[in-house]
Tab-separated table of C-alpha atoms in Angstrom:
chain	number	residue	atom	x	y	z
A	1	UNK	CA	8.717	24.465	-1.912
A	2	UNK	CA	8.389	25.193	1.590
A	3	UNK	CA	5.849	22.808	3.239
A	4	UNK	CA	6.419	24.563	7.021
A	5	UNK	CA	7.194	21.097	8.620
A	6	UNK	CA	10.378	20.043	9.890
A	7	UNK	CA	12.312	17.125	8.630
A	8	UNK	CA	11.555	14.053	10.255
A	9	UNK	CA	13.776	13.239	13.124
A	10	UNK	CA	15.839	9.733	13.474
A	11	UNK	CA	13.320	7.612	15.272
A	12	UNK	CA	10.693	8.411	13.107
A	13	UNK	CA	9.192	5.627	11.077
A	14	UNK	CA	10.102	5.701	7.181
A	15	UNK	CA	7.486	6.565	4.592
A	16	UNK	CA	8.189	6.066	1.136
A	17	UNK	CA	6.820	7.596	-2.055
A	18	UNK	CA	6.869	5.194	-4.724
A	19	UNK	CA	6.318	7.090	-8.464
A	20	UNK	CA	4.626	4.180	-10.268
A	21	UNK	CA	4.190	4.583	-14.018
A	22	UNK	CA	1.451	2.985	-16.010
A	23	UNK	CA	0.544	2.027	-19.438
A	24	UNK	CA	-0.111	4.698	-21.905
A	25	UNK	CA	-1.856	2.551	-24.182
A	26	UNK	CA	-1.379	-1.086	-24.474
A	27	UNK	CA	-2.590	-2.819	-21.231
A	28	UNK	CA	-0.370	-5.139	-21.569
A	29	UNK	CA	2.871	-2.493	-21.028
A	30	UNK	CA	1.614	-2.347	-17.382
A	31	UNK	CA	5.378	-2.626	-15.754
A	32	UNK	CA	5.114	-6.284	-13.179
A	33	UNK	CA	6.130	-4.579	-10.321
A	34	UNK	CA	2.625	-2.290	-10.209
A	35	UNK	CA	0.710	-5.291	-8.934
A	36	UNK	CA	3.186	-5.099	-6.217
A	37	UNK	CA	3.471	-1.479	-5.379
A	38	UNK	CA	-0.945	-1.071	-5.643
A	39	UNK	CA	-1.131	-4.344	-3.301
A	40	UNK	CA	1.481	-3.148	-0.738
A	41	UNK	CA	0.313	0.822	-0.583
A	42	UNK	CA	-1.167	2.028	2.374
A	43	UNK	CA	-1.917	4.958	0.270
A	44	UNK	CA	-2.678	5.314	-3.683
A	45	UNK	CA	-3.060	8.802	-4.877
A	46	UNK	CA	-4.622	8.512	-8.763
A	47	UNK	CA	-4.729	11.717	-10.960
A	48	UNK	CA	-8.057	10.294	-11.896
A	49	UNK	CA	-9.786	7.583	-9.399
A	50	UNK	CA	-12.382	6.479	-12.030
A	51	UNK	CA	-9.917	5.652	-14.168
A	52	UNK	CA	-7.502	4.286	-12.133
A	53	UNK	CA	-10.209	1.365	-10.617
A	54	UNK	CA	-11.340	0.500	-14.451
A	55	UNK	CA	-7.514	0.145	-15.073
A	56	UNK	CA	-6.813	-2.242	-11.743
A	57	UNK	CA	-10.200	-3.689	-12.748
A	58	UNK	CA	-8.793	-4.752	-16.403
A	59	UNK	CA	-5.609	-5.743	-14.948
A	60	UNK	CA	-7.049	-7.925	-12.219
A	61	UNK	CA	-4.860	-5.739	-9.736
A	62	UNK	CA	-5.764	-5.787	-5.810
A	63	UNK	CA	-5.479	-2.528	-3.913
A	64	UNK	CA	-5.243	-2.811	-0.279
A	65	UNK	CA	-4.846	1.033	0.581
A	66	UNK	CA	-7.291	3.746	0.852
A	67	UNK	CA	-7.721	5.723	-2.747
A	68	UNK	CA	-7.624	9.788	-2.908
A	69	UNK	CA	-7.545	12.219	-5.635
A	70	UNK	CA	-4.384	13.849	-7.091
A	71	UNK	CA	-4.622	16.039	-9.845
A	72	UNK	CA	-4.132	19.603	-11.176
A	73	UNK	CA	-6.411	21.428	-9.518
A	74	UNK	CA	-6.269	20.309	-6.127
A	75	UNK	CA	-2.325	19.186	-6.034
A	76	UNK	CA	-0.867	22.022	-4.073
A	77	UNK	CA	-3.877	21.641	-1.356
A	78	UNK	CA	-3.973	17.837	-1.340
A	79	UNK	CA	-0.022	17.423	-0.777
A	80	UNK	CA	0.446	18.528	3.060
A	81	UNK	CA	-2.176	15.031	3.584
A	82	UNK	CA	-0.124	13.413	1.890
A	83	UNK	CA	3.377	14.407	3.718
A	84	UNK	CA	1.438	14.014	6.435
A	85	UNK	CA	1.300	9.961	5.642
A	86	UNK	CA	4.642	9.702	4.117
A	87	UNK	CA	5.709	11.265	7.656
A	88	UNK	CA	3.829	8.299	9.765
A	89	UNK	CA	5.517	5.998	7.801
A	90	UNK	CA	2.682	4.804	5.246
A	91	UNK	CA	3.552	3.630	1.545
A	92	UNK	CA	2.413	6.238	-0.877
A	93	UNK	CA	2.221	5.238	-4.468
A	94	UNK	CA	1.280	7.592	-6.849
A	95	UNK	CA	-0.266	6.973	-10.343
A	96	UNK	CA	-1.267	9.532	-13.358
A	97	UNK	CA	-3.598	8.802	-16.256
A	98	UNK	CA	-0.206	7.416	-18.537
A	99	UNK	CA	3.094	7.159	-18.318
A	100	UNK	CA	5.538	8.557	-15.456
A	101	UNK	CA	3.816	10.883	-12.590
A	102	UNK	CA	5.120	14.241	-12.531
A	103	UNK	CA	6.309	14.349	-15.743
A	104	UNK	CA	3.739	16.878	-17.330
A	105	UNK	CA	1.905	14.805	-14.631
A	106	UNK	CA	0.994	15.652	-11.212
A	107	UNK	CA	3.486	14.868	-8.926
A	108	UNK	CA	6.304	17.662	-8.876
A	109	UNK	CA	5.153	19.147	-5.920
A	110	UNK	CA	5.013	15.710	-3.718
A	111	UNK	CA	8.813	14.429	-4.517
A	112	UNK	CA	10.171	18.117	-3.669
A	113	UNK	CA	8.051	17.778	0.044
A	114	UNK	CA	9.087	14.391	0.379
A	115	UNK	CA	12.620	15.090	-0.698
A	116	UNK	CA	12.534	18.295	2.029
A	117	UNK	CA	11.667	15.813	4.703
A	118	UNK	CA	14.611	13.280	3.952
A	119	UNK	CA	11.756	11.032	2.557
A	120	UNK	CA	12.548	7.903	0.428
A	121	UNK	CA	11.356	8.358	-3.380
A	122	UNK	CA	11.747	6.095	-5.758
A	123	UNK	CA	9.805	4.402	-8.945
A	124	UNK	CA	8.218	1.701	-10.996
A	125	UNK	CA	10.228	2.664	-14.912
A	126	UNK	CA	7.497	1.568	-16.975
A	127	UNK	CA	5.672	3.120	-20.201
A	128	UNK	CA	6.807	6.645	-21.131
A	129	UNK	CA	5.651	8.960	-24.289
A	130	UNK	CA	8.573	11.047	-24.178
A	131	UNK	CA	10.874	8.618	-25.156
A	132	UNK	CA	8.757	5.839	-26.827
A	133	UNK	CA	8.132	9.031	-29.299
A	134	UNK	CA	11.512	9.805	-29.609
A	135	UNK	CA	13.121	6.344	-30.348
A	136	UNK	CA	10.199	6.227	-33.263
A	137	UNK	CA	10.843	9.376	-34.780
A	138	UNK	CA	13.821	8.290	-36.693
A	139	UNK	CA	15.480	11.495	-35.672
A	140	UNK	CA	18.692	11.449	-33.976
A	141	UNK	CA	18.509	10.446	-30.407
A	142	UNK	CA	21.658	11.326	-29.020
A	143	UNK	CA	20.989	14.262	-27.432
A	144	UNK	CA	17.035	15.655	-26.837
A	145	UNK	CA	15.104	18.038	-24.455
A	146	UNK	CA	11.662	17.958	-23.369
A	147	UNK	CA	9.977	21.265	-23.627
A	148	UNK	CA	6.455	19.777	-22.649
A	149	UNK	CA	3.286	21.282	-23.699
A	150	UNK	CA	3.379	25.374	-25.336
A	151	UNK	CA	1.977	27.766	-24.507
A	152	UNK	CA	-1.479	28.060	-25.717
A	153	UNK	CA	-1.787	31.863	-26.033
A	154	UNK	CA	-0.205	32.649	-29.871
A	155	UNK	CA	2.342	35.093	-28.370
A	156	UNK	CA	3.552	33.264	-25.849
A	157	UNK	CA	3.690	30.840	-27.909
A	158	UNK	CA	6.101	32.815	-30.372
A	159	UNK	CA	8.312	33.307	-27.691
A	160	UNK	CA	8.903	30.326	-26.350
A	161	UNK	CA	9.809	28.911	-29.831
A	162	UNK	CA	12.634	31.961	-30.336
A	163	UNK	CA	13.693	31.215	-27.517
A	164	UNK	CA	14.248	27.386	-28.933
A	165	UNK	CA	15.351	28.011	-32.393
A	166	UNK	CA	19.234	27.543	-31.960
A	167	UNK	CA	18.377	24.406	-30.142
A	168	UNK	CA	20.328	21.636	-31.335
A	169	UNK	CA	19.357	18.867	-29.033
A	170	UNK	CA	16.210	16.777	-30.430
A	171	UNK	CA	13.424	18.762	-29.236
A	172	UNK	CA	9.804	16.760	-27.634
A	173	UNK	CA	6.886	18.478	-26.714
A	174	UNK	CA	3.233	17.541	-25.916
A	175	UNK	CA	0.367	18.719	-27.850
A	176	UNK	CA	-3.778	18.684	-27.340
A	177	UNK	CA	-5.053	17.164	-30.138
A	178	UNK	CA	-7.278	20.216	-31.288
A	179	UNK	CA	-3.972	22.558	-31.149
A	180	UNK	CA	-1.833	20.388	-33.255
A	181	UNK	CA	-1.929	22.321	-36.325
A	182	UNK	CA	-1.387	25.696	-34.704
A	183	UNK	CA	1.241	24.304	-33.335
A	184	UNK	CA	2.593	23.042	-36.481
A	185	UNK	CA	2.822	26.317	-38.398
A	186	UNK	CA	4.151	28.247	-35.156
A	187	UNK	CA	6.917	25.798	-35.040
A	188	UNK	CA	7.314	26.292	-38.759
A	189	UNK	CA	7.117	30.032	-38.486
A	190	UNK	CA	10.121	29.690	-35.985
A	191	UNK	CA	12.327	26.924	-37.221
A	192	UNK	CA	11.380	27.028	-40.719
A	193	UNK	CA	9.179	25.278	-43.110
A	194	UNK	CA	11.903	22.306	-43.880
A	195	UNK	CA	12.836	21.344	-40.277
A	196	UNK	CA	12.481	17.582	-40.261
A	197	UNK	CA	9.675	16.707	-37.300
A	198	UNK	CA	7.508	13.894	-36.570
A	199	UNK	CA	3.757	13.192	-35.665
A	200	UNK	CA	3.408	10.839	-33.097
A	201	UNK	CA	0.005	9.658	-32.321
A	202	UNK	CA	-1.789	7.261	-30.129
A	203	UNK	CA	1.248	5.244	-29.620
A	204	UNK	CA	1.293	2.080	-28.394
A	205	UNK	CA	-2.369	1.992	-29.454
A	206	UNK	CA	-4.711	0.244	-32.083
A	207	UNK	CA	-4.674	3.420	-34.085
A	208	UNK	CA	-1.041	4.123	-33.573
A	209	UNK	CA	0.276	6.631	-36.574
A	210	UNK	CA	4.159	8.077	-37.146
A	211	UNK	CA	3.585	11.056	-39.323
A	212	UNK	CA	7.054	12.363	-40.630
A	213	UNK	CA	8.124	15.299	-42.985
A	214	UNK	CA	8.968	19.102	-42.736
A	215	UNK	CA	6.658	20.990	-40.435
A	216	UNK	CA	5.100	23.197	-42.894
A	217	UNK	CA	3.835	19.780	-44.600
A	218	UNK	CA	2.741	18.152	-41.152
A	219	UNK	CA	0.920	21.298	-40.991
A	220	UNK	CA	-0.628	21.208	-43.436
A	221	UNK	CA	-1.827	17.431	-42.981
A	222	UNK	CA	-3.086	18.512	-39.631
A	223	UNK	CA	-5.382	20.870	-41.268
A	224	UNK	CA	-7.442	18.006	-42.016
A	225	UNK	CA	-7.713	17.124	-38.041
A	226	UNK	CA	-6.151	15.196	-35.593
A	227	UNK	CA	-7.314	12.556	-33.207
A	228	UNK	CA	-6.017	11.206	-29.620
A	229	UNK	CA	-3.092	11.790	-27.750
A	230	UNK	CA	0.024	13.768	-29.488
A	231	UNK	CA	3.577	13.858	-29.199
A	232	UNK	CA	5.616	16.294	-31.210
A	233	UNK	CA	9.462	15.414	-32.058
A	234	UNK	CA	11.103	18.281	-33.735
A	235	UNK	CA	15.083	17.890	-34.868
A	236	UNK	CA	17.924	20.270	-33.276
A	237	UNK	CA	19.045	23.027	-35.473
A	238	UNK	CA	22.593	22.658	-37.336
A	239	UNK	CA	25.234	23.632	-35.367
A	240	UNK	CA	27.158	26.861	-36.250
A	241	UNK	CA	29.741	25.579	-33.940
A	242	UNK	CA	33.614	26.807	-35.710
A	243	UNK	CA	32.612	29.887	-36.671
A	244	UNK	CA	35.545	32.307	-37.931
A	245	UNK	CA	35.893	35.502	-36.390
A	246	UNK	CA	36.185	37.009	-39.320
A	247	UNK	CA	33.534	39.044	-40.784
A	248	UNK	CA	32.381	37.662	-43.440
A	249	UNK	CA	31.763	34.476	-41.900
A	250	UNK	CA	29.828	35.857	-39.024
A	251	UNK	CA	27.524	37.879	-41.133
A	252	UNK	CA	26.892	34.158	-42.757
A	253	UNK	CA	26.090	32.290	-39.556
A	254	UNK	CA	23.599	35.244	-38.709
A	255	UNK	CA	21.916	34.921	-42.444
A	256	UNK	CA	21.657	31.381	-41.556
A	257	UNK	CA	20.264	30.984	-38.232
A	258	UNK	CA	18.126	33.894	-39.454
A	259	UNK	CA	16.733	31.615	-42.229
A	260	UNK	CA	15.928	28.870	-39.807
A	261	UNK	CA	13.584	31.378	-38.440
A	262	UNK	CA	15.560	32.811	-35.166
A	263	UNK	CA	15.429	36.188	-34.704
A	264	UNK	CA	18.239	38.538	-35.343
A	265	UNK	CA	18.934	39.362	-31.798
A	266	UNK	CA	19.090	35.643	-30.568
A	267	UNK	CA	20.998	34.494	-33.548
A	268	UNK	CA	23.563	37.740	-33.316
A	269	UNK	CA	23.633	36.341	-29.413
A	270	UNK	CA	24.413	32.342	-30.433
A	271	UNK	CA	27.026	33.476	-33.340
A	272	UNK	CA	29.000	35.308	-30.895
A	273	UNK	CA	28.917	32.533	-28.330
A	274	UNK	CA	30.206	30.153	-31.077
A	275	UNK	CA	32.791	32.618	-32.174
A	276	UNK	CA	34.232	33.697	-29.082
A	277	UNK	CA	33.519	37.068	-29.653
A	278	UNK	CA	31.517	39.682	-28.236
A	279	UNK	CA	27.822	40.613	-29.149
A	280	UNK	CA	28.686	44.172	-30.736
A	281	UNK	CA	31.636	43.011	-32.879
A	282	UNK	CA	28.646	40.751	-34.137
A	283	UNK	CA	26.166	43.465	-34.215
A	284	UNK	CA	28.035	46.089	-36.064
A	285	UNK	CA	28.791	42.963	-39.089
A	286	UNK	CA	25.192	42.692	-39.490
A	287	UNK	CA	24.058	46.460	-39.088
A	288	UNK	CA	26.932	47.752	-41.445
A	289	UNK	CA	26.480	45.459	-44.539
C-alpha cells in the first residue's frame, strides 16, 4: 500500500498506533490496559462509534480524544487522516466491534501505512474468537489456519474449499449466521460428510453453544436455524505423508484424498508432492487403471 507520503524524518515527533482489542462478549473480558489506552488517545478510531460509547459507557471508561469512524466502507478514504495524526505525533488507538482490529476487522490498511512510515504499532492482546473457538473445539490445536469468512457466491465458494481439502492444519473460518448451513454442506461436499468440525456460537456469551460432530450432521442441525455470531472449526485432513512410489500405493493415496472430497487434479498434485515424484508419473497411475 502506497500512501504517497514519505517516511517521517528523525526529528519528527513519534505517533503510535495502538491495536486495542475488546470484549467479544462478556464485559467483563475487557483486557485492563483499555482504560489506559481510551484515556491516553489523542485519537480513537471505532468501527462503530455508537457502539463503542455504549461499551465505554458500561465499562465506566473515560475517553479524552476526539472519536471518528473506521469501518469497511470508508477505511481506504479515512486512513490518509489518520497517517496524517500518527505523523504529528498523536496516539491513535483503534477499536472494532469484538475482538482484535484488523483481523477480519478493519484495520489492515492502517498498520501497513503506519508500518511504511517507520510508525510504532503495537497492541492491547485481549479477547479473540479465533482462538477462544479453537481451544473449545476439542480438535487438535497444534497446528491451525484461519481462512476467515467464504466466499458467499456458491462457486466461489467451491473453490476456495478445493483449494483447502488437503489441508492438514486445523482449519477456522467465520460465518454469518443466516449462511451457516450452506456453509455446512459446501464444506461437507468438499471434505466429506465425516470430517470432525465444530459449531461455535455466541461464545463467551449467556447463550454460548459448542456444537460438535461430522459436518454433514452439523448441517443438518443448522437446517433448523442458527442464531448470533459463528465460528466454524473444521479438522486438517490425514496426512498422506510416506507415500511409496510405487504404483499401487499412489493410485491409493489419490482414491483417498479423492474420498475426502478433493478433486482429482489437486489430490494427483499433493500425492506427488508427498511422493517425491512428478505429477505425470501420478497421472498416468490414475488414468491407466
Amino acid at each position: 500500500m502506497n500512501t504517497g507520503r514519505s517516511p517521517r524524518p528523525e526529528s519528527a515527533p513519534t505517533g503510535v498506533l495502538v491495536l486495542a482489542a475488546t470484549p467479544i462478549g462478556q464485559l467483563g473480558d475487557a483486557p485492563p490496559r483499555l482504560a489506559q489506552e481510551l484515556a491516553a488517545a489523542d485519537v480513537v478510531a471505532a468501527e462503530d462509534t455508537r457502539r463503542f460509547r455504549r461499551l465505554t459507557s458500561d465499562l465506566g471508561l473515560e475517553v479524552n480524544g476526539r472519536v471518528v469512524s473506521y469501518f469497511e466502507g470508508n477505511e481506504q478514504a479515512r486512513t490518509p487522516a489518520l497517517l496524517d495524526s500518527l505523523l504529528a505525533g498523536e496516539r491513535v488507538v483503534l477499536v472494532t466491534d469484538a475482538g482484535m482490529p484488523s483481523v477480519s476487522d478493519p484495520g489492515y490498511r492502517l498498520v501497513v501505512a503506519a508500518v511504511e512510515h517507520d510508525l510504532r504499532v503495537t497492541a492491547v492482546p485481549g479477547p479473540s474468537a479465533v482462538l477462544t473457538a479453537l481451544a473449545v473445539s476439542g480438535l487438535p490445536v497444534d497446528r491451525f489456519c484461519f481462512e476467515g469468512f467464504l466466499p458467499r457466491k456458491a462457486g466461489e465458494r467451491a473453490r476456495r474449499l478445493a483449494s483447502l481439502a488437503a489441508e492438514e492444519r486445523t482449519m477456522v473460518f467465520f460465518e454469518a449466521p443466516h449462511r451457516t448451513q450452506a456453509a455446512l454442506e459446501a464444506l461437507a461436499e468438499a471434505f466429506g460428510d465425516e470430517r470432525p468440525a465444530a459449531i461455535c456460537r455466541e461464545l463467551t456469551k449467556t447463550h454460548e453453544e459448542v456444537r460438535r460432530g461430522g459436518l454433514r450432521e452439523l448441517a443438518r442441525w443448522a437446517a433448523d436455524g442458527v442464531r448470533g455470531e459463528v465460528t466454524l472449526v473444521v479438522s486438517g485432513a490425514e496426512s498422506v505423508a510416506e507415500v511409496s512410489a510405487d504404483p499401487e500405493s499412489l493410485l491409493a493415496a489419490v482414491c483417498a484424498l479423492e474420498e475426502q472430497g478433493t478433486s482429482r487434479k489437486e489430490a494427483i498434485a499433493e500425492v506427488a508432492r508427498r511422493a517425491g515424484v512428478p505429477k505425470r508419473d501420478v497421472y498416468e497411475v490414475v488414468h491407466v487403471r
